[in-house]
Amino acid sequence: MELAVETRGLTRDFGSFRAVDGIDLAVPAGSFYGFLGPNGAGKSTTIKCLTGLLRPSGGSIHILGTDLLADPVAVKRRIGVVPEDLALFDRLTARETLMFVSQIHGIDAATAKARSADLLGLMDLEGAGNTLVADFSHGMRKKLSLAAALLPAPRLLFLDEPFEGIDAVASRQIKDLLQSFVARGGTIFLTSHI
C-alpha cells in the first residue's frame, strides 16, 4: 500500500509545552483522511509540520514517499495547502491571486490562465475574478484559497478546518469538489474539530 503521509514519533515542542506528542500516521494514497480533535489539540501544528511550515522537534515525516526533512522543496512541489488563516493577499484580485500562485509554481501563462478560469468556475467565483480579495466574504476566501491550492495540480491536499465559517451551499460545493479530487486519485488530509 502506497502511503501519502507517514510519520513516526512526530513531536513539536514550544519551549516546555509539547503541542504534538509522538504521532504515528499512515495515510493511504487516494484516501480522504480526517484528522479530528478539539480546539487546541495540535491539529494545526501537526499540519504545519507535515507541510514544512514548522520544523518538528522529533520524529520522521515522509510525504508521498519523500523525506520532508531531507528534501522539503520536492515535497512542496507535490502538495497543496489551505491553512486555517487562508494566507491571501487582500490587495490582489481573485484572478491576480491565481496568476501569482502560477508564477510561484513555474506554470506557463497560457496554462495558468486556463486553469485559473476553470477553478474560478468550479468555485462559483467567475463573476468575482476581478474583485479584490479584501472585498470577499469568508466563504469566498475559503473557495479562493482552495482554488490556489489546486492550481498546481497537487497529489496531496492539506486542509485545515476548510468548512469553518462557511454557509451550507459553499460547503456542499467544496465537499463535491474534494470528493472528485479523491476519485481522480488525489489524497486529502483534512483537520476538523467537528
PDB file of C-alpha atoms in Angstrom:
ATOM      1  CA  MET A   1       0.000   0.000   0.000  1.00  0.00           C
ATOM      2  CA  GLU A   2       1.406   3.380  -1.042  1.00  0.00           C
ATOM      3  CA  LEU A   3       1.300   5.962   1.728  1.00  0.00           C
ATOM      4  CA  ALA A   4       0.692   9.651   1.090  1.00  0.00           C
ATOM      5  CA  VAL A   5       1.634  10.628   4.648  1.00  0.00           C
ATOM      6  CA  GLU A   6       3.738   8.631   7.067  1.00  0.00           C
ATOM      7  CA  THR A   7       5.075   9.832  10.408  1.00  0.00           C
ATOM      8  CA  ARG A   8       6.870   8.067  13.215  1.00  0.00           C
ATOM      9  CA  GLY A   9       7.095   9.618  16.656  1.00  0.00           C
ATOM     10  CA  LEU A  10       6.273  13.119  15.390  1.00  0.00           C
ATOM     11  CA  THR A  11       6.650  15.710  18.145  1.00  0.00           C
ATOM     12  CA  ARG A  12       6.613  19.510  18.267  1.00  0.00           C
ATOM     13  CA  ASP A  13       7.536  21.485  21.340  1.00  0.00           C
ATOM     14  CA  PHE A  14       7.145  25.186  22.061  1.00  0.00           C
ATOM     15  CA  GLY A  15       9.531  25.695  24.944  1.00  0.00           C
ATOM     16  CA  SER A  16       8.413  23.323  27.677  1.00  0.00           C
ATOM     17  CA  PHE A  17       4.946  22.846  26.107  1.00  0.00           C
ATOM     18  CA  ARG A  18       4.519  19.770  23.876  1.00  0.00           C
ATOM     19  CA  ALA A  19       1.856  20.562  21.248  1.00  0.00           C
ATOM     20  CA  VAL A  20       2.319  17.347  19.238  1.00  0.00           C
ATOM     21  CA  ASP A  21       3.208  14.244  21.232  1.00  0.00           C
ATOM     22  CA  GLY A  22       4.644  11.253  19.362  1.00  0.00           C
ATOM     23  CA  ILE A  23       2.163  10.907  16.494  1.00  0.00           C
ATOM     24  CA  ASP A  24       2.398   7.890  14.183  1.00  0.00           C
ATOM     25  CA  LEU A  25       0.394   8.322  10.974  1.00  0.00           C
ATOM     26  CA  ALA A  26      -0.083   6.077   7.936  1.00  0.00           C
ATOM     27  CA  VAL A  27      -2.403   7.793   5.439  1.00  0.00           C
ATOM     28  CA  PRO A  28      -3.011   5.694   2.301  1.00  0.00           C
ATOM     29  CA  ALA A  29      -2.659   7.416  -1.059  1.00  0.00           C
ATOM     30  CA  GLY A  30      -6.041   8.072  -2.665  1.00  0.00           C
ATOM     31  CA  SER A  31      -7.871   8.460   0.638  1.00  0.00           C
ATOM     32  CA  PHE A  32      -9.913  11.192   2.284  1.00  0.00           C
ATOM     33  CA  TYR A  33      -8.343  11.289   5.747  1.00  0.00           C
ATOM     34  CA  GLY A  34      -9.989  13.131   8.609  1.00  0.00           C
ATOM     35  CA  PHE A  35      -7.725  14.320  11.448  1.00  0.00           C
ATOM     36  CA  LEU A  36     -10.179  15.138  14.218  1.00  0.00           C
ATOM     37  CA  GLY A  37      -9.757  16.706  17.627  1.00  0.00           C
ATOM     38  CA  PRO A  38     -10.954  19.545  19.839  1.00  0.00           C
ATOM     39  CA  ASN A  39      -9.579  23.070  19.521  1.00  0.00           C
ATOM     40  CA  GLY A  40      -6.082  23.224  20.978  1.00  0.00           C
ATOM     41  CA  ALA A  41      -5.357  19.529  20.362  1.00  0.00           C
ATOM     42  CA  GLY A  42      -2.434  20.243  17.996  1.00  0.00           C
ATOM     43  CA  LYS A  43      -4.124  19.674  14.627  1.00  0.00           C
ATOM     44  CA  SER A  44      -2.897  22.900  13.018  1.00  0.00           C
ATOM     45  CA  THR A  45       0.582  22.438  14.468  1.00  0.00           C
ATOM     46  CA  THR A  46       0.669  18.931  13.005  1.00  0.00           C
ATOM     47  CA  ILE A  47      -0.338  20.224   9.561  1.00  0.00           C
ATOM     48  CA  LYS A  48       2.342  22.920   9.774  1.00  0.00           C
ATOM     49  CA  CYS A  49       4.906  20.203  10.474  1.00  0.00           C
ATOM     50  CA  LEU A  50       3.597  17.965   7.668  1.00  0.00           C
ATOM     51  CA  THR A  51       3.782  20.810   5.132  1.00  0.00           C
ATOM     52  CA  GLY A  52       7.208  22.096   6.124  1.00  0.00           C
ATOM     53  CA  LEU A  53       5.999  25.320   7.727  1.00  0.00           C
ATOM     54  CA  LEU A  54       7.260  24.229  11.155  1.00  0.00           C
ATOM     55  CA  ARG A  55      10.249  22.009  11.859  1.00  0.00           C
ATOM     56  CA  PRO A  56       9.289  19.132  14.150  1.00  0.00           C
ATOM     57  CA  SER A  57      11.104  18.712  17.437  1.00  0.00           C
ATOM     58  CA  GLY A  58      11.418  14.978  16.837  1.00  0.00           C
ATOM     59  CA  GLY A  59      10.328  12.068  14.699  1.00  0.00           C
ATOM     60  CA  SER A  60      10.223  11.465  10.957  1.00  0.00           C
ATOM     61  CA  ILE A  61       7.899  12.640   8.183  1.00  0.00           C
ATOM     62  CA  HIS A  62       7.527  11.118   4.716  1.00  0.00           C
ATOM     63  CA  ILE A  63       5.163  12.777   2.245  1.00  0.00           C
ATOM     64  CA  LEU A  64       4.387  10.882  -0.970  1.00  0.00           C
ATOM     65  CA  GLY A  65       7.451   8.718  -0.314  1.00  0.00           C
ATOM     66  CA  THR A  66       9.848  11.653   0.161  1.00  0.00           C
ATOM     67  CA  ASP A  67      11.550  12.518   3.436  1.00  0.00           C
ATOM     68  CA  LEU A  68      10.235  16.009   4.177  1.00  0.00           C
ATOM     69  CA  LEU A  69      13.203  16.993   6.318  1.00  0.00           C
ATOM     70  CA  ALA A  70      15.729  15.849   3.692  1.00  0.00           C
ATOM     71  CA  ASP A  71      14.005  17.415   0.646  1.00  0.00           C
ATOM     72  CA  PRO A  72      11.294  19.927   1.615  1.00  0.00           C
ATOM     73  CA  VAL A  73      11.220  21.618  -1.810  1.00  0.00           C
ATOM     74  CA  ALA A  74      10.411  18.341  -3.587  1.00  0.00           C
ATOM     75  CA  VAL A  75       7.533  17.760  -1.164  1.00  0.00           C
ATOM     76  CA  LYS A  76       6.172  21.299  -1.505  1.00  0.00           C
ATOM     77  CA  ARG A  77       6.028  20.919  -5.298  1.00  0.00           C
ATOM     78  CA  ARG A  78       3.598  17.995  -4.927  1.00  0.00           C
ATOM     79  CA  ILE A  79       1.205  19.262  -2.253  1.00  0.00           C
ATOM     80  CA  GLY A  80      -1.496  21.896  -1.899  1.00  0.00           C
ATOM     81  CA  VAL A  81      -2.288  23.604   1.399  1.00  0.00           C
ATOM     82  CA  VAL A  82      -5.297  25.548   2.665  1.00  0.00           C
ATOM     83  CA  PRO A  83      -4.136  26.891   6.029  1.00  0.00           C
ATOM     84  CA  GLU A  84      -6.517  27.882   8.787  1.00  0.00           C
ATOM     85  CA  ASP A  85      -5.695  31.588   8.312  1.00  0.00           C
ATOM     86  CA  LEU A  86      -6.021  31.276   4.466  1.00  0.00           C
ATOM     87  CA  ALA A  87      -2.877  33.372   3.768  1.00  0.00           C
ATOM     88  CA  LEU A  88      -4.300  35.505   0.939  1.00  0.00           C
ATOM     89  CA  PHE A  89      -3.224  38.960  -0.236  1.00  0.00           C
ATOM     90  CA  ASP A  90      -6.089  41.433   0.249  1.00  0.00           C
ATOM     91  CA  ARG A  91      -4.859  43.893  -2.419  1.00  0.00           C
ATOM     92  CA  LEU A  92      -4.916  41.321  -5.241  1.00  0.00           C
ATOM     93  CA  THR A  93      -7.974  40.266  -7.192  1.00  0.00           C
ATOM     94  CA  ALA A  94      -9.005  36.615  -7.310  1.00  0.00           C
ATOM     95  CA  ARG A  95      -7.546  36.263 -10.819  1.00  0.00           C
ATOM     96  CA  GLU A  96      -4.301  38.017  -9.810  1.00  0.00           C
ATOM     97  CA  THR A  97      -4.018  35.689  -6.812  1.00  0.00           C
ATOM     98  CA  LEU A  98      -4.223  32.610  -9.021  1.00  0.00           C
ATOM     99  CA  MET A  99      -1.766  34.052 -11.558  1.00  0.00           C
ATOM    100  CA  PHE A 100       0.662  34.835  -8.725  1.00  0.00           C
ATOM    101  CA  VAL A 101       0.416  31.244  -7.455  1.00  0.00           C
ATOM    102  CA  SER A 102       1.007  30.035 -11.030  1.00  0.00           C
ATOM    103  CA  GLN A 103       4.186  32.087 -11.301  1.00  0.00           C
ATOM    104  CA  ILE A 104       5.488  30.718  -7.992  1.00  0.00           C
ATOM    105  CA  HIS A 105       4.976  27.191  -9.316  1.00  0.00           C
ATOM    106  CA  GLY A 106       6.516  27.948 -12.728  1.00  0.00           C
ATOM    107  CA  ILE A 107       3.303  27.307 -14.657  1.00  0.00           C
ATOM    108  CA  ASP A 108       3.340  28.899 -18.113  1.00  0.00           C
ATOM    109  CA  ALA A 109       0.967  31.836 -18.683  1.00  0.00           C
ATOM    110  CA  ALA A 110      -1.428  30.076 -21.081  1.00  0.00           C
ATOM    111  CA  THR A 111      -1.855  27.055 -18.781  1.00  0.00           C
ATOM    112  CA  ALA A 112      -2.189  29.330 -15.755  1.00  0.00           C
ATOM    113  CA  LYS A 113      -4.900  31.387 -17.428  1.00  0.00           C
ATOM    114  CA  ALA A 114      -6.868  28.276 -18.450  1.00  0.00           C
ATOM    115  CA  ARG A 115      -6.551  26.589 -15.030  1.00  0.00           C
ATOM    116  CA  SER A 116      -7.460  29.823 -13.245  1.00  0.00           C
ATOM    117  CA  ALA A 117     -10.612  30.228 -15.338  1.00  0.00           C
ATOM    118  CA  ASP A 118     -11.583  26.578 -14.725  1.00  0.00           C
ATOM    119  CA  LEU A 119     -11.033  26.834 -10.975  1.00  0.00           C
ATOM    120  CA  LEU A 120     -12.887  30.145 -10.645  1.00  0.00           C
ATOM    121  CA  GLY A 121     -15.794  28.452 -12.434  1.00  0.00           C
ATOM    122  CA  LEU A 122     -15.650  25.345 -10.233  1.00  0.00           C
ATOM    123  CA  MET A 123     -15.636  27.529  -7.125  1.00  0.00           C
ATOM    124  CA  ASP A 124     -18.524  29.644  -8.416  1.00  0.00           C
ATOM    125  CA  LEU A 125     -16.234  32.695  -8.368  1.00  0.00           C
ATOM    126  CA  GLU A 126     -16.061  33.504 -12.090  1.00  0.00           C
ATOM    127  CA  GLY A 127     -18.057  36.719 -11.551  1.00  0.00           C
ATOM    128  CA  ALA A 128     -15.633  37.771  -8.808  1.00  0.00           C
ATOM    129  CA  GLY A 129     -12.404  37.231 -10.749  1.00  0.00           C
ATOM    130  CA  ASN A 130     -11.626  40.952 -10.872  1.00  0.00           C
ATOM    131  CA  THR A 131     -12.747  41.681  -7.300  1.00  0.00           C
ATOM    132  CA  LEU A 132     -10.176  42.446  -4.629  1.00  0.00           C
ATOM    133  CA  VAL A 133      -9.775  39.691  -2.035  1.00  0.00           C
ATOM    134  CA  ALA A 134     -10.335  42.375   0.630  1.00  0.00           C
ATOM    135  CA  ASP A 135     -13.954  42.571  -0.565  1.00  0.00           C
ATOM    136  CA  PHE A 136     -14.566  38.809  -0.357  1.00  0.00           C
ATOM    137  CA  SER A 137     -16.735  37.138   2.257  1.00  0.00           C
ATOM    138  CA  HIS A 138     -15.150  34.452   4.445  1.00  0.00           C
ATOM    139  CA  GLY A 139     -16.677  31.709   2.304  1.00  0.00           C
ATOM    140  CA  MET A 140     -15.357  33.282  -0.905  1.00  0.00           C
ATOM    141  CA  ARG A 141     -11.893  33.494   0.652  1.00  0.00           C
ATOM    142  CA  LYS A 142     -12.049  29.794   1.556  1.00  0.00           C
ATOM    143  CA  LYS A 143     -13.001  28.897  -2.005  1.00  0.00           C
ATOM    144  CA  LEU A 144     -10.233  31.077  -3.479  1.00  0.00           C
ATOM    145  CA  SER A 145      -7.686  29.564  -1.117  1.00  0.00           C
ATOM    146  CA  LEU A 146      -8.774  26.084  -2.209  1.00  0.00           C
ATOM    147  CA  ALA A 147      -8.527  27.124  -5.879  1.00  0.00           C
ATOM    148  CA  ALA A 148      -4.972  28.368  -5.243  1.00  0.00           C
ATOM    149  CA  ALA A 149      -4.078  25.069  -3.565  1.00  0.00           C
ATOM    150  CA  LEU A 150      -5.486  23.078  -6.502  1.00  0.00           C
ATOM    151  CA  LEU A 151      -3.924  25.225  -9.231  1.00  0.00           C
ATOM    152  CA  PRO A 152      -0.554  23.422  -9.483  1.00  0.00           C
ATOM    153  CA  ALA A 153      -2.340  20.028  -9.684  1.00  0.00           C
ATOM    154  CA  PRO A 154      -1.069  18.564  -6.385  1.00  0.00           C
ATOM    155  CA  ARG A 155      -1.292  14.883  -5.496  1.00  0.00           C
ATOM    156  CA  LEU A 156      -1.999  15.665  -1.844  1.00  0.00           C
ATOM    157  CA  LEU A 157      -4.120  18.409  -0.280  1.00  0.00           C
ATOM    158  CA  PHE A 158      -3.803  19.542   3.330  1.00  0.00           C
ATOM    159  CA  LEU A 159      -6.946  21.351   4.501  1.00  0.00           C
ATOM    160  CA  ASP A 160      -7.037  22.964   7.934  1.00  0.00           C
ATOM    161  CA  GLU A 161     -10.660  23.461   9.052  1.00  0.00           C
ATOM    162  CA  PRO A 162     -11.951  24.025   5.479  1.00  0.00           C
ATOM    163  CA  PHE A 163     -15.635  24.161   6.461  1.00  0.00           C
ATOM    164  CA  GLU A 164     -15.250  26.556   9.388  1.00  0.00           C
ATOM    165  CA  GLY A 165     -17.469  29.626   8.992  1.00  0.00           C
ATOM    166  CA  ILE A 166     -18.915  28.899   5.540  1.00  0.00           C
ATOM    167  CA  ASP A 167     -22.529  28.514   4.508  1.00  0.00           C
ATOM    168  CA  ALA A 168     -24.219  25.231   3.584  1.00  0.00           C
ATOM    169  CA  VAL A 169     -24.193  25.902  -0.180  1.00  0.00           C
ATOM    170  CA  ALA A 170     -20.453  26.675  -0.274  1.00  0.00           C
ATOM    171  CA  SER A 171     -19.827  23.702   1.997  1.00  0.00           C
ATOM    172  CA  ARG A 172     -21.650  21.374  -0.411  1.00  0.00           C
ATOM    173  CA  GLN A 173     -19.714  22.757  -3.409  1.00  0.00           C
ATOM    174  CA  ILE A 174     -16.398  22.237  -1.639  1.00  0.00           C
ATOM    175  CA  LYS A 175     -17.328  18.709  -0.498  1.00  0.00           C
ATOM    176  CA  ASP A 176     -18.286  17.754  -4.067  1.00  0.00           C
ATOM    177  CA  LEU A 177     -15.024  19.147  -5.411  1.00  0.00           C
ATOM    178  CA  LEU A 178     -12.982  17.304  -2.776  1.00  0.00           C
ATOM    179  CA  GLN A 179     -14.753  14.004  -3.460  1.00  0.00           C
ATOM    180  CA  SER A 180     -13.983  14.471  -7.162  1.00  0.00           C
ATOM    181  CA  PHE A 181     -10.305  15.139  -6.320  1.00  0.00           C
ATOM    182  CA  VAL A 182     -10.076  11.857  -4.382  1.00  0.00           C
ATOM    183  CA  ALA A 183     -11.978   9.944  -7.096  1.00  0.00           C
ATOM    184  CA  ARG A 184      -9.251  11.034  -9.552  1.00  0.00           C
ATOM    185  CA  GLY A 185      -6.552   9.547  -7.276  1.00  0.00           C
ATOM    186  CA  GLY A 186      -5.680  12.522  -5.062  1.00  0.00           C
ATOM    187  CA  THR A 187      -5.304  12.349  -1.292  1.00  0.00           C
ATOM    188  CA  ILE A 188      -6.866  14.748   1.204  1.00  0.00           C
ATOM    189  CA  PHE A 189      -5.681  15.297   4.779  1.00  0.00           C
ATOM    190  CA  LEU A 190      -8.386  17.346   6.499  1.00  0.00           C
ATOM    191  CA  THR A 191      -8.492  18.664  10.049  1.00  0.00           C
ATOM    192  CA  SER A 192     -11.701  19.420  11.905  1.00  0.00           C
ATOM    193  CA  HIS A 193     -12.944  19.824  15.448  1.00  0.00           C
ATOM    194  CA  ILE A 194     -16.479  18.708  14.457  1.00  0.00           C
TER     195      ILE A 194
END
